[in-house]
Short mmCIF file of C-alpha atoms in Angstrom, two decimals:
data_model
loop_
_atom_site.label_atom_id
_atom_site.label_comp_id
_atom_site.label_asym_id
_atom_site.label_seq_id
_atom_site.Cartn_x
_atom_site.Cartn_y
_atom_site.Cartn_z
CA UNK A 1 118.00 127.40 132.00
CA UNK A 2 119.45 124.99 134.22
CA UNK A 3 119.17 124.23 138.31
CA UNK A 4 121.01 121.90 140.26
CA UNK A 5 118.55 119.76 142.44
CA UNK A 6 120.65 118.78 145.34
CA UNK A 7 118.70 116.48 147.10
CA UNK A 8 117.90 114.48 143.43
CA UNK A 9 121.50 114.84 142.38
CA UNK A 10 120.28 115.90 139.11
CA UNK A 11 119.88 119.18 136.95
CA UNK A 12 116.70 120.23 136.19
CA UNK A 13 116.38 122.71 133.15
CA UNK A 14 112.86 124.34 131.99
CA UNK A 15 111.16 125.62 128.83
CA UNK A 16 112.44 129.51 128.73
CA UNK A 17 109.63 131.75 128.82
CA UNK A 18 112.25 134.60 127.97
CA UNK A 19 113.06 133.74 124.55
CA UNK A 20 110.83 132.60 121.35
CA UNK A 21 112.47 129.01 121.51
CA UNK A 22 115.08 126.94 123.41
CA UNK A 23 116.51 125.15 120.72
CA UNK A 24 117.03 126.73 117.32
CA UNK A 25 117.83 124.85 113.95
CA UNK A 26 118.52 127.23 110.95
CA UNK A 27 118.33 125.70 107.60
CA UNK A 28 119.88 123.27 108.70
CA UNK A 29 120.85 120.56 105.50
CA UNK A 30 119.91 117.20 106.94
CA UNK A 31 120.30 115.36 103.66
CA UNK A 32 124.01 116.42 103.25
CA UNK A 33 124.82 115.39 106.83
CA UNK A 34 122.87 111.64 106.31
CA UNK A 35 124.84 111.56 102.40
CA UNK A 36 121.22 111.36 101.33
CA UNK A 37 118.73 112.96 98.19
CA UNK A 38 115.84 111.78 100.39
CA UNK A 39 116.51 114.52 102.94
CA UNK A 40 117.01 118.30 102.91
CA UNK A 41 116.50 121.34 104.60
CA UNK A 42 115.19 121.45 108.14
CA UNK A 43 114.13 124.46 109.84
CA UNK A 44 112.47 125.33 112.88
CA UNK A 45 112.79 125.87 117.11
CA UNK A 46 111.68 123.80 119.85
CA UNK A 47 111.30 124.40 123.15
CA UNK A 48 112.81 121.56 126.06
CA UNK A 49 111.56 120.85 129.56
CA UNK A 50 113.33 118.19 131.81
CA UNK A 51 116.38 117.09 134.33
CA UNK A 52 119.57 114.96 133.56
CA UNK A 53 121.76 113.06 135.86
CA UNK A 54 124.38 113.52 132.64
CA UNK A 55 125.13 113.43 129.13
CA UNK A 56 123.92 109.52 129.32
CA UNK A 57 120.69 109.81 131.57
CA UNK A 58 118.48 112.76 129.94
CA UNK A 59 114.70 112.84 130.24
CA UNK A 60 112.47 115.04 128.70
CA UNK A 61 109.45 115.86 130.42
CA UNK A 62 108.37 118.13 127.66
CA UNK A 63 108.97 118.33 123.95
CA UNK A 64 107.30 121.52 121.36
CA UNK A 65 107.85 122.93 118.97
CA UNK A 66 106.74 124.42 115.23
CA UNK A 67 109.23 123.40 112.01
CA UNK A 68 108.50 125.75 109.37
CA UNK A 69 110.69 123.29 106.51
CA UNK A 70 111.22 119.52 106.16
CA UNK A 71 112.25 118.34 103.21
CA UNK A 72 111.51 114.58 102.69
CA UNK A 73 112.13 113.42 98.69
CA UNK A 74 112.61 116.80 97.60
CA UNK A 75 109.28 118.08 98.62
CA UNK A 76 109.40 121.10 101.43
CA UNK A 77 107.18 120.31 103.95
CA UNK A 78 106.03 123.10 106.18
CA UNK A 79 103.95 124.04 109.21
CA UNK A 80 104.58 121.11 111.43
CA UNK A 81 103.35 121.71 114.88
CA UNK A 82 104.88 119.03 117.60
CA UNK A 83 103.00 119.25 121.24
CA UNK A 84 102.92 117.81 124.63
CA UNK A 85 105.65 115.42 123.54
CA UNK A 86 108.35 113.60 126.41
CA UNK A 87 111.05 111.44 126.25
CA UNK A 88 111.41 109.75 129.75
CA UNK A 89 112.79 106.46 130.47
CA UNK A 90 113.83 105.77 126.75
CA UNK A 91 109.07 106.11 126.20
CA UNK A 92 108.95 109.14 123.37
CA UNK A 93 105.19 110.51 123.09
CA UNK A 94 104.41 112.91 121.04
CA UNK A 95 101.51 115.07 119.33
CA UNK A 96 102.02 115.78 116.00
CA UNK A 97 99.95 118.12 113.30
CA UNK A 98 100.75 118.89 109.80
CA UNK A 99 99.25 121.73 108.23
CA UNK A 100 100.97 121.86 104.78
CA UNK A 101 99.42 122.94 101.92
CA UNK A 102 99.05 119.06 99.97
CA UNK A 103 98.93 117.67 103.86
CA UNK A 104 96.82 117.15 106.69
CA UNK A 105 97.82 115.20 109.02
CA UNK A 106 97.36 114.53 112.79
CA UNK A 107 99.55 112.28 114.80
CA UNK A 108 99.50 110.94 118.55
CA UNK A 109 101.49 108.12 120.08
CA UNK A 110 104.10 106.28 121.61
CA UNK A 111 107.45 104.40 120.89
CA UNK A 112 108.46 102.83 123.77
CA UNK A 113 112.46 101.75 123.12
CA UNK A 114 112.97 99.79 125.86
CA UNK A 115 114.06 95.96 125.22
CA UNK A 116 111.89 95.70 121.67
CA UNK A 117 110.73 98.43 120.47
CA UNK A 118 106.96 99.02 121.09
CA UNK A 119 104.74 101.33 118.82
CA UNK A 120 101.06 102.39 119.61
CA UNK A 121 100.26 104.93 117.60
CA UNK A 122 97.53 106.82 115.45
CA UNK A 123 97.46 108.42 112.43
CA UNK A 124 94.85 110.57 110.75
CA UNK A 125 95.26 111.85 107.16
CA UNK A 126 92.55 114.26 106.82
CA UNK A 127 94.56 115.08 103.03
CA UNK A 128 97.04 113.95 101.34
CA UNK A 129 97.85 114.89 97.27
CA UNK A 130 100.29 112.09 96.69
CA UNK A 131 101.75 112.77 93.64
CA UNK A 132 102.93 116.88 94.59
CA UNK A 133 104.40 115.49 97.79
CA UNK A 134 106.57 112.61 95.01
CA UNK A 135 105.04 109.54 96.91
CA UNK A 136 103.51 108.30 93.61
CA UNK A 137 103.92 108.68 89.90
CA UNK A 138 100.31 108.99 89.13
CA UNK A 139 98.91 113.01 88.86
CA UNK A 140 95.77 114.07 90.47
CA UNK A 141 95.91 111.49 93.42
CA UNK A 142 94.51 111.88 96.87
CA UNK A 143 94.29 109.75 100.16
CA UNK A 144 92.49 109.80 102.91
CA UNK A 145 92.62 107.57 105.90
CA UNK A 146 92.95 107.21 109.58
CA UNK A 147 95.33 104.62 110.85
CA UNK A 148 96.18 102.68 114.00
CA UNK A 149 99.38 100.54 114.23
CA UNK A 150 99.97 98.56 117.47
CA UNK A 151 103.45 96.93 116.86
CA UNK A 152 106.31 95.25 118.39
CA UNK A 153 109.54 95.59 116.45
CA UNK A 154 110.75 97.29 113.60
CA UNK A 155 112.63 94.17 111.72
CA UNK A 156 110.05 92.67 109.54
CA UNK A 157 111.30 89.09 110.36
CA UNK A 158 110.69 89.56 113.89
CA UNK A 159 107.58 91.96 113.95
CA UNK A 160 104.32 91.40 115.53
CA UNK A 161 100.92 93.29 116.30
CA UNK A 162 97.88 95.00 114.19
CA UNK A 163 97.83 97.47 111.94
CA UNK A 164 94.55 98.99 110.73
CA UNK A 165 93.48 101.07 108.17
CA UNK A 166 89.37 102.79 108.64
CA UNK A 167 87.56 104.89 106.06
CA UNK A 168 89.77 104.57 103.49
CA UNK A 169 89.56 106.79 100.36
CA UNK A 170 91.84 106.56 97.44
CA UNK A 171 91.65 109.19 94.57
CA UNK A 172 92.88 109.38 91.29
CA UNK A 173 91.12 111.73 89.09
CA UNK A 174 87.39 111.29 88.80
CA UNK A 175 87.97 107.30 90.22
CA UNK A 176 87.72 106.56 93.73
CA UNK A 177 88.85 103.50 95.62
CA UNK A 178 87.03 103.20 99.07
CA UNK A 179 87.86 101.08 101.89
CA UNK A 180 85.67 100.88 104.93
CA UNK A 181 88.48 98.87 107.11
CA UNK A 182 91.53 96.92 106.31
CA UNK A 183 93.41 94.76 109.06
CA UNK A 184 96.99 93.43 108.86
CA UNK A 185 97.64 91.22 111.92
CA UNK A 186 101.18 89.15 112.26
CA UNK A 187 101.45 86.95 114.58
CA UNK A 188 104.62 84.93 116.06
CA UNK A 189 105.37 81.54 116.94
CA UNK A 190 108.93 79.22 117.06
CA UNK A 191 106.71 77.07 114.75
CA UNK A 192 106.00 79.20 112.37
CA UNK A 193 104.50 82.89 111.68
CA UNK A 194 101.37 84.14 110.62
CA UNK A 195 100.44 87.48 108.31
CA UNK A 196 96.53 87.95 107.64
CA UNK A 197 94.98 90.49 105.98
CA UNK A 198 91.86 90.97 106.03
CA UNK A 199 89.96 93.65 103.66
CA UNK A 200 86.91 94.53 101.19
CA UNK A 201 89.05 94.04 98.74
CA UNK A 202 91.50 91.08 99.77
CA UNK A 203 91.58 88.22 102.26
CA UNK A 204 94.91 86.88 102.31
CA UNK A 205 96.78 84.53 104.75
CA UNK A 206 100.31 83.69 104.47
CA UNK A 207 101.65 81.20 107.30
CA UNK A 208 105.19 79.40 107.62
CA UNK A 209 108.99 81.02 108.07
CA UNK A 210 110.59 83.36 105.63
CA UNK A 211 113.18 85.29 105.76
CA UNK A 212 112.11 88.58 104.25
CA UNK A 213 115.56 89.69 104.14
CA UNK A 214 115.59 87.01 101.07
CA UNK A 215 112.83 87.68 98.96
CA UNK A 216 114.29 89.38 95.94
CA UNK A 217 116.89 86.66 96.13
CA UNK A 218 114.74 84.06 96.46
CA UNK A 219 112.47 85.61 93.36
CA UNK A 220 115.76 85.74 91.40
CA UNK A 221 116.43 82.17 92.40
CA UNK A 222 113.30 80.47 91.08
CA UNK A 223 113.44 82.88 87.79
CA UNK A 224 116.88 81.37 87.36
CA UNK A 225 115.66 77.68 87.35
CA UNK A 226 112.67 78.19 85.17
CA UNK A 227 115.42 80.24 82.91
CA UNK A 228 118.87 79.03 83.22
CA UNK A 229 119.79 80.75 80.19
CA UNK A 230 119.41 83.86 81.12
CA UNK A 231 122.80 84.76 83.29
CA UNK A 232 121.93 87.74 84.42
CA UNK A 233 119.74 85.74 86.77
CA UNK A 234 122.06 83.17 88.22
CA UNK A 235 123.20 83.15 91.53
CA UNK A 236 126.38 81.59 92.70
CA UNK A 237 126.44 78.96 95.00
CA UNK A 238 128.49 81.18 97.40
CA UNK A 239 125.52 83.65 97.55
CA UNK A 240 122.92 80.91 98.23
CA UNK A 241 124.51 79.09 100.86
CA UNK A 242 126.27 83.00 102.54
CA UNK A 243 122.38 83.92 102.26
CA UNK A 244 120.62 80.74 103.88
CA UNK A 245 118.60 79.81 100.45
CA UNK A 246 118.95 76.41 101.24
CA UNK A 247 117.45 76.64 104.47
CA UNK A 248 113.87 75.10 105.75
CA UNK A 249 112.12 78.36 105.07
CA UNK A 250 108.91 77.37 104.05
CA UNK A 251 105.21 79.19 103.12
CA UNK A 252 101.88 78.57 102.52
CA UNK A 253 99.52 81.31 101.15
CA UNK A 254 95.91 81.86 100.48
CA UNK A 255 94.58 85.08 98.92
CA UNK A 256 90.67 85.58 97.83
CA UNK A 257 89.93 88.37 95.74
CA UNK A 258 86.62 89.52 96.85
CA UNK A 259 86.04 92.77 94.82
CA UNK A 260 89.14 94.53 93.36
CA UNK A 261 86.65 96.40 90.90
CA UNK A 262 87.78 99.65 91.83
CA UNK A 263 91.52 98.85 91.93
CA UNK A 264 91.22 97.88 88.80
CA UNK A 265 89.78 100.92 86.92
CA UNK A 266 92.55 103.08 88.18
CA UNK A 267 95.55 100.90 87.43
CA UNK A 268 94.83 98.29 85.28
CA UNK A 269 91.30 99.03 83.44
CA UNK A 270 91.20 96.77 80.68
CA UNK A 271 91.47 93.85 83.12
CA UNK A 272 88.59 92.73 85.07
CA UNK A 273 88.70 89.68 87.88
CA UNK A 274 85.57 88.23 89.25
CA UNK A 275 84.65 88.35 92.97
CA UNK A 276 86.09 85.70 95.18
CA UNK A 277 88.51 84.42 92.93
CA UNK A 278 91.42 82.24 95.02
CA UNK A 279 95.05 81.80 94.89
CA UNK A 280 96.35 79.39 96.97
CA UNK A 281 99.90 77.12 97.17
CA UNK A 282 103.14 77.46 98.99
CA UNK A 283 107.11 77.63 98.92
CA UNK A 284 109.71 75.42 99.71
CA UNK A 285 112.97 76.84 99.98
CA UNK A 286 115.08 73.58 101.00
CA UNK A 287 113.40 71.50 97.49
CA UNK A 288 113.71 74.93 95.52
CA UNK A 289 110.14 74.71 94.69
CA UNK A 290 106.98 76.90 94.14
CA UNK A 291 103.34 75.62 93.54
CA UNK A 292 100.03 77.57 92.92
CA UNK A 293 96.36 77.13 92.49
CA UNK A 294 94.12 79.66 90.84
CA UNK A 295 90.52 79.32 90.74
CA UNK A 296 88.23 81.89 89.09
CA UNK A 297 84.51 82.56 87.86
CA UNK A 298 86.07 84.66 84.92
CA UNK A 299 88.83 86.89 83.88
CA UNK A 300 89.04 89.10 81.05
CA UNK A 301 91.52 91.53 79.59
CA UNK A 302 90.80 94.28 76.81
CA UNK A 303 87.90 92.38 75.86
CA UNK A 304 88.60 88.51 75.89
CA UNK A 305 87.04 87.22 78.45
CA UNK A 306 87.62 83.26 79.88
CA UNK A 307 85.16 81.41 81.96
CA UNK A 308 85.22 78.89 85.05
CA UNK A 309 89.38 78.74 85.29
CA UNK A 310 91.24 76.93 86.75
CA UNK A 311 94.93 77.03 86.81
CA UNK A 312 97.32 74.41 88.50
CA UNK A 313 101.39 75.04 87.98
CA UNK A 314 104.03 74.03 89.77
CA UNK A 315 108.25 74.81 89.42
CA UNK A 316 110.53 73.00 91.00
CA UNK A 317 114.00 74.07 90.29
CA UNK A 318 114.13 73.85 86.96
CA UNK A 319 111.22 72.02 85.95
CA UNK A 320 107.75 73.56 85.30
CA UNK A 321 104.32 71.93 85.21
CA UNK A 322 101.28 73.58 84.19
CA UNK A 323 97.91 72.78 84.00
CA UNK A 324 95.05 74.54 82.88
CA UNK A 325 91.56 74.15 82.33
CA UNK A 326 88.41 76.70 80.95
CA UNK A 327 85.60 76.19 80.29
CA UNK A 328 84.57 79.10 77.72
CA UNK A 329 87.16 81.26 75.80
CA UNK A 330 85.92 84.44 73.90
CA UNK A 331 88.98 85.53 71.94
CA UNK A 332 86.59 87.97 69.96
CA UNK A 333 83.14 88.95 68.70
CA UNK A 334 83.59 86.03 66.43
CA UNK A 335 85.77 83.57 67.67
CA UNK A 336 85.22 81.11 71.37
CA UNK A 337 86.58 78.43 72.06
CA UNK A 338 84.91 75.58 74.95
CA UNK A 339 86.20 72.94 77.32
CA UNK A 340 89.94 74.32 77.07
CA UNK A 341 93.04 72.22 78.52
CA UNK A 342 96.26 73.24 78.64
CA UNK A 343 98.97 70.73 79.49
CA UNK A 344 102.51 71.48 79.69
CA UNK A 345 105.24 69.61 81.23
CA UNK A 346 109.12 70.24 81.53
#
């Protein structure tokens, strides 16, 4: 119910302690109102605690509330508990727990919307069976993980902060993928931007200026160089210069593989990369050109197995140079080759 607080010049209205909610939504179909599959049903009743100086200035001091369906990619969440959650001077907070049958999941933070958006949160996945709630195509997988994300922004070209994920645990089947901590930082500078991971798996840095909005254009771009045959991959000049290609975006990455053992005997098991195995090499948008440097111990695949690589290429726009060296070869039981080089130039 609402009051009218004279000497605030504001209405004041309170959680009703005379009904079972304040707010009641009734199957309601969110996913025909946003034209979208992803969505569905939503279901539930809230209660609302706070005071408004009008339709434009609303704070809520208090935010509950329990909704029984949510579908999200045609799964039907349910028993979603939302507590001591506000919305005051544009600062949501919230606590959130999930208590669906393939999820368990607690939630507690804050997005504060004022200027750039500002999220400190925390999220802890006590279950999750990933392929009944459609996230992945794989059956019989499981994850569980707490996270804490401490960003500012939610355009990736302008986003900055930590994200962390602890005592991660990664199920599919009988195979388990466990990692004890993994770290994304980004950083921000007019010079140029920094993305780090760092992880028991992976350590990879990737510094410079992209445009992420560009990616699968720039991909498409550097395909259509290396294959200018191929038309389905040619982009006109209108689209490169409406989309910046041209510009100075430019990036240099390194990436060490420090055990992806695990990884690998879930999705790709005939294929086996030695610890600490490097990547390194950059882009250049403005010269149109893409270099890399691989370095490993070994690698095999279903069985062949190569020793002490290393792998130099380079395209620029439409010319590709490779170089590669290896030391042993072992095609098969019978066959190995030593002191391989590869040249190729054009």
């Amino acid at each position: 119910y609402f009051t009218y607080d004279k000497a605030r010049d504001l209405y004041v209205f309170k959680h009703s302690e005379a009904s079972e909610y304040d707010v009641k939504v009734n199957s309601f179909d969110l996913g025909r109102l946003l034209a979208s599959n992803n969505f569905g049903i939503v279901d539930g009743h809230f209660f609302l605690s706070g005071e408004a100086k009008g339709f434009s200035s609303v704070n809520f001091t208090n935010l509950s509330g329990r909704v029984n369906r949510f579908d999200l990619l045609q799964y039907p969440y349910s028993n979603i508990e939302i507590t001591d959650g506000s919305f005051i001077d544009n600062i949501l907070y919230a606590k959130v727990g999930v208590d669906d049958n393939n999820l368990q999941l607690a939630y507690e933070g804050t997005i504060n919307l004022n200027g750039t958006p500002e999220m400190d949160m925390r999220v802890d996945i006590n279950r999750a069976f990933l392929k009944r709630l459609n996230l992945v195509p794989l059956d019989s997988t499981s994850l569980v993980a707490n996270i804490d994300i401490h960003l500012t922004g939610f355009d990736l070209n302008t986003m900055e902060g930590c994200a962390t994920m602890n005592d991660v645990r990664f199920r599919q089947g009988s195979k388990e993928i466990e990692i004890p901590n993994l770290v994304l930082d980004i950083y921000r500078d007019p010079a140029g931007d920094k993305f780090k991971l760092s992880s028991t798996l992976v350590d990879a840095t990737v510094e410079g200026k992209m445009n992420f909005n560009n990616i699968g254009l720039i991909v498409q771009d550097q395909l259509s160089q290396i294959f200018p045959g191929f038309s389905d991959l040619q982009i006109s000049e209108r689209t490169r210069r409406r989309n910046k290609l041209n510009s100075t975006d430019h990036v240099d990455y390194n990436i060490t593989i420090k055990d992806l053992t695990q990884v690998l005997e879930i999705f790709a098991p005939a294929v086996a990369i030695s610890n600490n195995t490097t990547i390194v090499g950059d882009y250049d948008a403005a010269d149109r050109e893409f270099r890399m440097k691989l370095k490993s111990d070994a690698i095999s695949v279903s069985g062949r197995k190569i020793e002490k690589i290393e792998l130099n290429q380079s395209a620029i726009r439409s010319e590709i140079n490779t170089l590669l060296t290896v030391k042993k070869a072992q095609l098969n039981d019978s066959i190995a080759l030593d002191d391989v080089q590869l040249k190729i130039e054009g």
